[in-house]
C-alpha positions as a printed NumPy array, in Angstrom:
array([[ -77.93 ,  -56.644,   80.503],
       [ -76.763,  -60.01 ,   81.711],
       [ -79.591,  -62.003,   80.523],
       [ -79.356,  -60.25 ,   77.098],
       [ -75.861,  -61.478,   76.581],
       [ -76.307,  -64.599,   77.914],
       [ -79.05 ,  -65.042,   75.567],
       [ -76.855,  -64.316,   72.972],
       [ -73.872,  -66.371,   74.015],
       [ -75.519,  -69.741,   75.049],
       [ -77.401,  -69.336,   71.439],
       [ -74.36 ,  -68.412,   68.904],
       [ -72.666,  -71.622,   70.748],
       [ -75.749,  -74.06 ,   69.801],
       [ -75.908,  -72.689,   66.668],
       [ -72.784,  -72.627,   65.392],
       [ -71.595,  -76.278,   67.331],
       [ -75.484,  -77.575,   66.551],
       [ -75.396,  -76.522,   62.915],
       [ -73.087,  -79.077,   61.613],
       [ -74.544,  -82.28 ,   64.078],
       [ -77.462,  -81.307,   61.904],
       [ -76.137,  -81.347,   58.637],
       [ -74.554,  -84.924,   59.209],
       [ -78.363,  -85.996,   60.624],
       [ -80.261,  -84.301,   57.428],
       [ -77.513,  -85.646,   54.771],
       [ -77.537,  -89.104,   56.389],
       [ -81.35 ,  -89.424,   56.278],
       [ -81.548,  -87.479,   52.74 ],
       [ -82.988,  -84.538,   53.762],
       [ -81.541,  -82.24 ,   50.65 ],
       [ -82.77 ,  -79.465,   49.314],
       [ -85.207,  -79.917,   45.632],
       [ -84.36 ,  -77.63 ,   43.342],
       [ -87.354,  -75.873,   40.612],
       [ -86.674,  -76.883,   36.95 ],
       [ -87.638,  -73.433,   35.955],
       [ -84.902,  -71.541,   38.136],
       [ -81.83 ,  -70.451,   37.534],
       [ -79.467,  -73.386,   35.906],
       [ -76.935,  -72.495,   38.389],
       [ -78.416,  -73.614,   41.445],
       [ -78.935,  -76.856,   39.973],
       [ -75.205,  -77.432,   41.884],
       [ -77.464,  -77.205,   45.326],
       [ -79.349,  -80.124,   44.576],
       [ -79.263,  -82.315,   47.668],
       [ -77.74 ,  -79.271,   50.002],
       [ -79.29 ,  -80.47 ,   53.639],
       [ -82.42 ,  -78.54 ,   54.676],
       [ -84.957,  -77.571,   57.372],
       [ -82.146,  -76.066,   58.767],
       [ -84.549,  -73.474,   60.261],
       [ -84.445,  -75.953,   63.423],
       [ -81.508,  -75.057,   64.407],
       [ -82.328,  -71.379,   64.628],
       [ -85.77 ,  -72.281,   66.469],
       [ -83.616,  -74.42 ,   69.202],
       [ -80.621,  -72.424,   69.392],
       [ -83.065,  -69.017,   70.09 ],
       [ -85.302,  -71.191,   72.749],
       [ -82.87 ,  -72.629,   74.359],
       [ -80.86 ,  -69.645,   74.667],
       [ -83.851,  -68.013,   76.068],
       [ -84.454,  -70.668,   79.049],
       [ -80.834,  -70.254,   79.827],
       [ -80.591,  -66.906,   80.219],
       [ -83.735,  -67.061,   82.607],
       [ -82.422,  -69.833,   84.65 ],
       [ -79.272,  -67.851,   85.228],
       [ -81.43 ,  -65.055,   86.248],
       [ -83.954,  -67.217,   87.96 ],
       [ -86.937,  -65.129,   86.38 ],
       [ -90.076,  -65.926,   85.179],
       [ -90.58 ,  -65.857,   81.115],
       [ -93.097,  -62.663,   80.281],
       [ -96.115,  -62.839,   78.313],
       [ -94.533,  -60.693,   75.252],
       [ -91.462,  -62.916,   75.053],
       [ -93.132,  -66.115,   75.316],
       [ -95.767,  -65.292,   72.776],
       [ -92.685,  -64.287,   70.451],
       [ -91.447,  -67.443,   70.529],
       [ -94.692,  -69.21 ,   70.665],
       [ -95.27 ,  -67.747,   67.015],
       [ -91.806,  -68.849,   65.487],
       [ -92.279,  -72.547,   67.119],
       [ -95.724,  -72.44 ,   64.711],
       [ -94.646,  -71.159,   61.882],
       [ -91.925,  -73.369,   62.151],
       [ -94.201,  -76.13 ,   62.43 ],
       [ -95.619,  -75.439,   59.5  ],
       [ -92.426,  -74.254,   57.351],
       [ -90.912,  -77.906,   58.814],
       [ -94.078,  -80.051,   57.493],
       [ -93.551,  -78.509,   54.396],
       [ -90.345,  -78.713,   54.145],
       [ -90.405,  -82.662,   55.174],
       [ -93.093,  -83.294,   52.246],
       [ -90.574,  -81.725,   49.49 ],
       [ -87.797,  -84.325,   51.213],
       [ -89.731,  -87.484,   51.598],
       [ -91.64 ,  -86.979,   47.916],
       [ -88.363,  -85.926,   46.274],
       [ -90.382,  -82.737,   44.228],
       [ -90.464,  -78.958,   44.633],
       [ -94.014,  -79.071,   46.271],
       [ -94.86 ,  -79.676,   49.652],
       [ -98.006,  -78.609,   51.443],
       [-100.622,  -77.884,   49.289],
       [-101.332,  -74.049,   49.269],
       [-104.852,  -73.832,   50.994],
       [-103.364,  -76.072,   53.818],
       [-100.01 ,  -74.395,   54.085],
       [-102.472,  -71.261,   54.346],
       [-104.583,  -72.528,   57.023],
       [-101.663,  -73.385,   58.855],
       [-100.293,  -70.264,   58.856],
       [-103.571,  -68.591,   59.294],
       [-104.439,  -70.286,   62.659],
       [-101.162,  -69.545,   64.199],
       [-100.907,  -66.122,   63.459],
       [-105.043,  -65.876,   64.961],
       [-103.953,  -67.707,   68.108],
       [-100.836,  -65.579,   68.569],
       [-103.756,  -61.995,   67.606],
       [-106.082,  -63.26 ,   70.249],
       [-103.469,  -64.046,   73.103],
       [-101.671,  -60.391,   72.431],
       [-104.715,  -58.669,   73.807],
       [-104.683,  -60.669,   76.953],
       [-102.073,  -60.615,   79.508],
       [-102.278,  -57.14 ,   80.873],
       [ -99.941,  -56.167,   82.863],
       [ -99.799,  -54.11 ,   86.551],
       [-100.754,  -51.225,   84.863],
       [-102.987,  -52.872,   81.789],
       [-100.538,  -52.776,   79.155],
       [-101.123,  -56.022,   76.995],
       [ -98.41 ,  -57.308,   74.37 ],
       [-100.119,  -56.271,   71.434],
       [-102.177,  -52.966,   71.466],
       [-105.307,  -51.8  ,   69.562],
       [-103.551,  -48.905,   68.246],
       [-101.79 ,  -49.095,   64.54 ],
       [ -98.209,  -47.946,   65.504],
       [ -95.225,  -46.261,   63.667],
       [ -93.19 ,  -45.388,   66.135],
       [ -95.647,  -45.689,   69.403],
       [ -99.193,  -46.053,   69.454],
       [-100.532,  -43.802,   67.111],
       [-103.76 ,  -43.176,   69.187],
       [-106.274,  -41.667,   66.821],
       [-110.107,  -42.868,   67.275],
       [-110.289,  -43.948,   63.929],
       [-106.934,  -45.846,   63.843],
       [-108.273,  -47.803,   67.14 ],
       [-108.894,  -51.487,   65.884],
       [-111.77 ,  -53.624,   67.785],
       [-110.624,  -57.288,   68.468],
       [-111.284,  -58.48 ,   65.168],
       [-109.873,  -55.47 ,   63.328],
       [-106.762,  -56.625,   65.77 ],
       [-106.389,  -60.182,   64.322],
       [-106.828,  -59.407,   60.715],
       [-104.206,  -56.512,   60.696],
       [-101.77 ,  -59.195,   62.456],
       [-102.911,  -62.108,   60.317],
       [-101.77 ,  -59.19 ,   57.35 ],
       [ -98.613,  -58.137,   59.328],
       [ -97.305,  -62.272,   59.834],
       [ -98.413,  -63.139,   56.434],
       [ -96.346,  -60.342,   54.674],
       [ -93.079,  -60.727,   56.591],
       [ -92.916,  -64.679,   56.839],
       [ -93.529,  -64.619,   52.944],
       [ -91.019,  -62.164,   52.655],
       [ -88.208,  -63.628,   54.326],
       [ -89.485,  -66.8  ,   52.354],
       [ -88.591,  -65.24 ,   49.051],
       [ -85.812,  -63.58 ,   50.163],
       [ -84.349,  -67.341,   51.488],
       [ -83.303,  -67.847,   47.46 ],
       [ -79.314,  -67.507,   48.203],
       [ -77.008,  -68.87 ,   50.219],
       [ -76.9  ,  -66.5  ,   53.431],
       [ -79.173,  -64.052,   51.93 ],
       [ -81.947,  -64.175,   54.57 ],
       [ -79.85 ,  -64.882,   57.462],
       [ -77.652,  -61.988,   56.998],
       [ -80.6  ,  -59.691,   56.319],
       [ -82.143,  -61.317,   59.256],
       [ -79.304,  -60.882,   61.68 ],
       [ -80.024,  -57.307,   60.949],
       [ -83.394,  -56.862,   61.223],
       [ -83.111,  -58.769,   64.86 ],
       [ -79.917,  -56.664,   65.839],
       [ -82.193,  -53.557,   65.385],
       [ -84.993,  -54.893,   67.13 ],
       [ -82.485,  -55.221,   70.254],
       [ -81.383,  -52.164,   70.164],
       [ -85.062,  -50.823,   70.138],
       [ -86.316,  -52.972,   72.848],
       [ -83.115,  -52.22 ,   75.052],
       [ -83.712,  -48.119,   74.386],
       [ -87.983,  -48.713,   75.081],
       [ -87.248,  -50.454,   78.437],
       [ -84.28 ,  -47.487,   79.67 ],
       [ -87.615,  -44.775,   78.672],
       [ -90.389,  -47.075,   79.789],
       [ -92.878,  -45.567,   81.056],
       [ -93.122,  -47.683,   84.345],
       [ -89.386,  -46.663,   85.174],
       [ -89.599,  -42.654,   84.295],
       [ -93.177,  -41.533,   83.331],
       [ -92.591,  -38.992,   81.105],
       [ -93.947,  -37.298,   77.848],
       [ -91.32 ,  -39.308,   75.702],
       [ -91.896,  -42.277,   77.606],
       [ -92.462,  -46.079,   75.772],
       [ -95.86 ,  -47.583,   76.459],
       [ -94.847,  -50.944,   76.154],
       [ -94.675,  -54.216,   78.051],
       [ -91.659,  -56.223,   78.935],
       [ -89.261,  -54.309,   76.503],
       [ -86.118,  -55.77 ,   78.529],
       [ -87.309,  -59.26 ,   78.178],
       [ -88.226,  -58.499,   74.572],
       [ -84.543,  -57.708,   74.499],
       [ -83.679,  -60.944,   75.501],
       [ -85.481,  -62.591,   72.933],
       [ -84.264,  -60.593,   70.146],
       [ -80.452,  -60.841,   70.745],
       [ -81.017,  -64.819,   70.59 ],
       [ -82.423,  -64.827,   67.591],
       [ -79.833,  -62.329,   65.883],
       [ -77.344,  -65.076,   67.915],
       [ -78.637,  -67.928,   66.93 ],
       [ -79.003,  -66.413,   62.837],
       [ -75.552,  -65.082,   63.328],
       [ -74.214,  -69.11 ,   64.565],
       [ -76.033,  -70.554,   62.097],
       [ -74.451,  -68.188,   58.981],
       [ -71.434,  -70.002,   59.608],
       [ -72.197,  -72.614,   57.484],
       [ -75.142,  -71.019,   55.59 ],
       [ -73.003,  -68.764,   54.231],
       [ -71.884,  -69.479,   50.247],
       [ -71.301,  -72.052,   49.324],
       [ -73.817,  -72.822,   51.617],
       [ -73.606,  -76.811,   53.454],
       [ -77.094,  -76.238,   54.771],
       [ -79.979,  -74.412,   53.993],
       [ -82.754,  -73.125,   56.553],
       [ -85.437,  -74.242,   54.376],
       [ -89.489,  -72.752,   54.986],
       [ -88.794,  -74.213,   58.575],
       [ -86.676,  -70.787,   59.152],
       [ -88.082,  -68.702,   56.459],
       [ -91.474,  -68.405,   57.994],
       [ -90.424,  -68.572,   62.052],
       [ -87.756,  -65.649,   61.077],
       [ -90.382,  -63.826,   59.498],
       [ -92.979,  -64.124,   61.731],
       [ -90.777,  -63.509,   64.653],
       [ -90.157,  -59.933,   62.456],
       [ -93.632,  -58.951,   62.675],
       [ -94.032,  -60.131,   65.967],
       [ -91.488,  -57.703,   67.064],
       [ -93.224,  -55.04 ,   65.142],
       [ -96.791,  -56.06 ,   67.152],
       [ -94.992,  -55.857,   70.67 ],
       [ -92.616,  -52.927,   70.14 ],
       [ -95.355,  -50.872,   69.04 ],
       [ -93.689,  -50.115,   65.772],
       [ -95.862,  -51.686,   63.243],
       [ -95.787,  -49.082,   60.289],
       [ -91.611,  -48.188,   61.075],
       [ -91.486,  -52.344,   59.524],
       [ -91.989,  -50.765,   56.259],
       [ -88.391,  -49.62 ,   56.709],
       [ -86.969,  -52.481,   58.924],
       [ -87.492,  -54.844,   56.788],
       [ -87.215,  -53.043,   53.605],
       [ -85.179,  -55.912,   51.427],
       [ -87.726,  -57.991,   52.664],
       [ -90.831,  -55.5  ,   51.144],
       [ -88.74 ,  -55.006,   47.994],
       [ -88.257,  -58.512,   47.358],
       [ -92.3  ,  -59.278,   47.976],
       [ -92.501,  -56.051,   45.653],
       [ -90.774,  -57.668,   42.914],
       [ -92.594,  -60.653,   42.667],
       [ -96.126,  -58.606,   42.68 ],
       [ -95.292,  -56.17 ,   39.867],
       [ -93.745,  -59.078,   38.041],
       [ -97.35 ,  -60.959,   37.999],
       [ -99.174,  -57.959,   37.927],
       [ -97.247,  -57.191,   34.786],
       [ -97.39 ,  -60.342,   33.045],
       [-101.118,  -60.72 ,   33.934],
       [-102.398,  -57.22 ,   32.764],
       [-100.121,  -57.533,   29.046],
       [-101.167,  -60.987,   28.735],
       [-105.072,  -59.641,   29.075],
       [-104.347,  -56.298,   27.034],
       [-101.924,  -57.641,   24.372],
       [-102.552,  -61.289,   24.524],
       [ -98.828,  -61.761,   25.071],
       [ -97.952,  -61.858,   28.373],
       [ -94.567,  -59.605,   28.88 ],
       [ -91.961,  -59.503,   32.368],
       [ -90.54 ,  -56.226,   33.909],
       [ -87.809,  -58.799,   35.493],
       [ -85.861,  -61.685,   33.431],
       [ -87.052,  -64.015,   36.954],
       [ -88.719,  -62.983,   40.359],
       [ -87.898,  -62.952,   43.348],
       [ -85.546,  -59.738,   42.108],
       [ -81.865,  -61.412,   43.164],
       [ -82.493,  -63.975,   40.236],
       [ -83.058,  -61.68 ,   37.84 ],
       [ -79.699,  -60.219,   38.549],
       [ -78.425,  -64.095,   38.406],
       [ -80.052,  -64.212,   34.945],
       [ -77.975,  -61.232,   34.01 ],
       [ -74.554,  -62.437,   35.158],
       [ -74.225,  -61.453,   38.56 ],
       [ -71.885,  -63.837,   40.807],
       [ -73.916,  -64.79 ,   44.011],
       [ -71.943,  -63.707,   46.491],
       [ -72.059,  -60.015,   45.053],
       [ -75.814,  -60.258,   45.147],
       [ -76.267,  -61.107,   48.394],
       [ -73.312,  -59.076,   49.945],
       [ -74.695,  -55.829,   47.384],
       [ -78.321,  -57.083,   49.102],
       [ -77.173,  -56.981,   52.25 ],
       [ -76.083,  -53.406,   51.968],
       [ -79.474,  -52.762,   50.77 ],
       [ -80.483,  -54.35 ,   54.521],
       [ -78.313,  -52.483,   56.331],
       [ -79.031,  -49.306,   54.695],
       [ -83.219,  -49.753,   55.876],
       [ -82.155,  -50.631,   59.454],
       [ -79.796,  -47.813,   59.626],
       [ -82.61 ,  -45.845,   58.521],
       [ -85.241,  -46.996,   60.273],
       [ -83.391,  -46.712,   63.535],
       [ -82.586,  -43.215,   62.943],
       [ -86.335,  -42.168,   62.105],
       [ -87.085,  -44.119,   65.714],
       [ -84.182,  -42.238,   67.254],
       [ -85.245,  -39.006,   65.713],
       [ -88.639,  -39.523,   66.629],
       [ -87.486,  -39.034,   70.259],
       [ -84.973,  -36.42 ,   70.307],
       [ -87.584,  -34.065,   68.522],
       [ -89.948,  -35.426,   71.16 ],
       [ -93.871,  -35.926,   68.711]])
């Protein structure tokens, strides 16, 4: 438990101390954040708002990571080094894109195939390596198996390798755009992200006290390196939770694609390694709704614009917060109303993976 708060601790301190060395850095180079013509008039005011915040979530996590394995003078394990491995790349990617909006001054920064193949070979590296690693007793990061709550181990729900990649290329893809659309007000993704990462160390801690290599048993978690899993997830809630501070409304920096896509690939990485792939659907439920909006809102306008010739909107502006800025809404209640929304799927979702055990299937 010592490594887990120290985790924690040495990464709220970089983030929230860290967090406003960078803001002087970004504003005095002229980092700021471009705003879209077409959005909401009101967030014309964050024009010029520092961004590429994201690395000080990436640091702050890392470094609070090393720390807390110095102290403990342990080796990193496979799981929580391949976590982080995937965040660093996404972040590589989300901070080259976010660096091209900067130093172009427009709303467009990697073009969408490369942004795509960027994200694409990441998420393949991090598929391949989660096979590999086994452990004492040949348990691997990532499993085979699609899980909900464990492995579900049904032949035809066994993926091959390639099966394997493709279903985590799907997994990374879905939550790092999610938690990209979601990033559309000031604290909006870091609060739902501090969360989603809380939950995920709660699960970890309970999957390493009913491992399977500590008390074999019928309820038993089939997972490897749950406590150092742990570890990783209490930085990043840390280290999302430091970095609020100033994210919060009005917001004096904003994490940019650089955080959007690490924090949401670290989500589905934690899905992958936890062996609760499916129970996502409900941890990161704001996330799903908000990708949810934005596909019914094309869908929509592309089927009535082929059936009627006039293309028609379910929403006044996708992602769904703005259309509740278009109808009047102050920010702050959106994303505090939105955050109950959060809480509500991680309450939920850690009751279904509490429940699951108590009734023992």
């Amino acid at each position: 438990m010592k490594a887990i708060l120290l985790a924690g601790g040495v990464s709220l301190l970089i983030a929230l101390l860290g967090t406003p060395v960078a803001i002087r850095i970004l504003a005095a180079r002229g980092y700021g954040q471009i705003i879209r013509d077409d959005g909401p008039t009101s967030h014309h005011t964050k024009r010029g708002t520092p961004t590429m915040g994201g690395v000080v979530i990436i640091v702050a996590a890392v470094l609070g990571y090393v720390a807390a394995h110095l102290f403990t003078w342990r080796l990193p394990s496979a799981s929580g080094a391949l976590v982080l491995l995937l965040m660093v790349g996404l972040g590589l990617v989300g901070f080259l894109d976010d660096y091209l909006k900067v130093s172009r001054q427009r709303s467009l920064g990697l073009r969408a195939k490369t942004k795509l193949a960027g994200q694409t070979s990441v998420a393949v590296i991090f598929g391949i390596l989660a096979l590999q690693f086994p452990d004492n007793r040949g348990v691997t990061p990532g499993s085979p198996f699609i899980s909900f709550i464990r492995d579900i181990k049904i032949e035809w729900l066994e993926l091959g390798s390639i099966a394997f990649v493709v279903w985590v290329l799907f997994l990374i893809a879905a939550t790092s755009n999610g938690v990209n659309l979601t990033d559309g007000l000031d604290g909006l993704a870091t609060g739902a992200s501090v969360m989603v990462f809380a939950a995920y160390t709660l699960i970890c801690v309970w999957q390493f006290n009913q491992a399977c290599f500590n008390q074999p048993t019928a309820k038993c978690y089939e997972v490897r390196d749950p406590y150092d899993l742990a570890v990783v997830a209490f930085a990043v809630t840390a280290a999302c939770f430091g970095f609020l501070w100033w994210n919060a409304s009005p917001a004096k920096i904003i994490m940019g694609d650089t955080g959007a896509l690490a924090l949401g690939g670290g989500v589905a990485a934690f899905a992958i390694v936890t062996r609760t792939e499916l129970l996502l659907i409900a941890i990161g439920g704001l996330f799903l709704i908000e990708v949810a909006s934005v596909m019914l809102q094309t869908g929509f306008f592309k089927f009535t614009r082929w059936r009627t010739g006039t293309p028609r909107r379910i929403f006044r502006m996708a992602p769904i917060h703005h259309h509740f800025e278009l109808k009047g809404w102050n920010e702050v209640t959106i994303v505090i109303r939105f955050w109950i929304i959060c809480g509500i799927c991680v309450a939920g979702a850690i009751g279904i993976f509490y429940a699951e055990w108590v009734a023992g299937t």
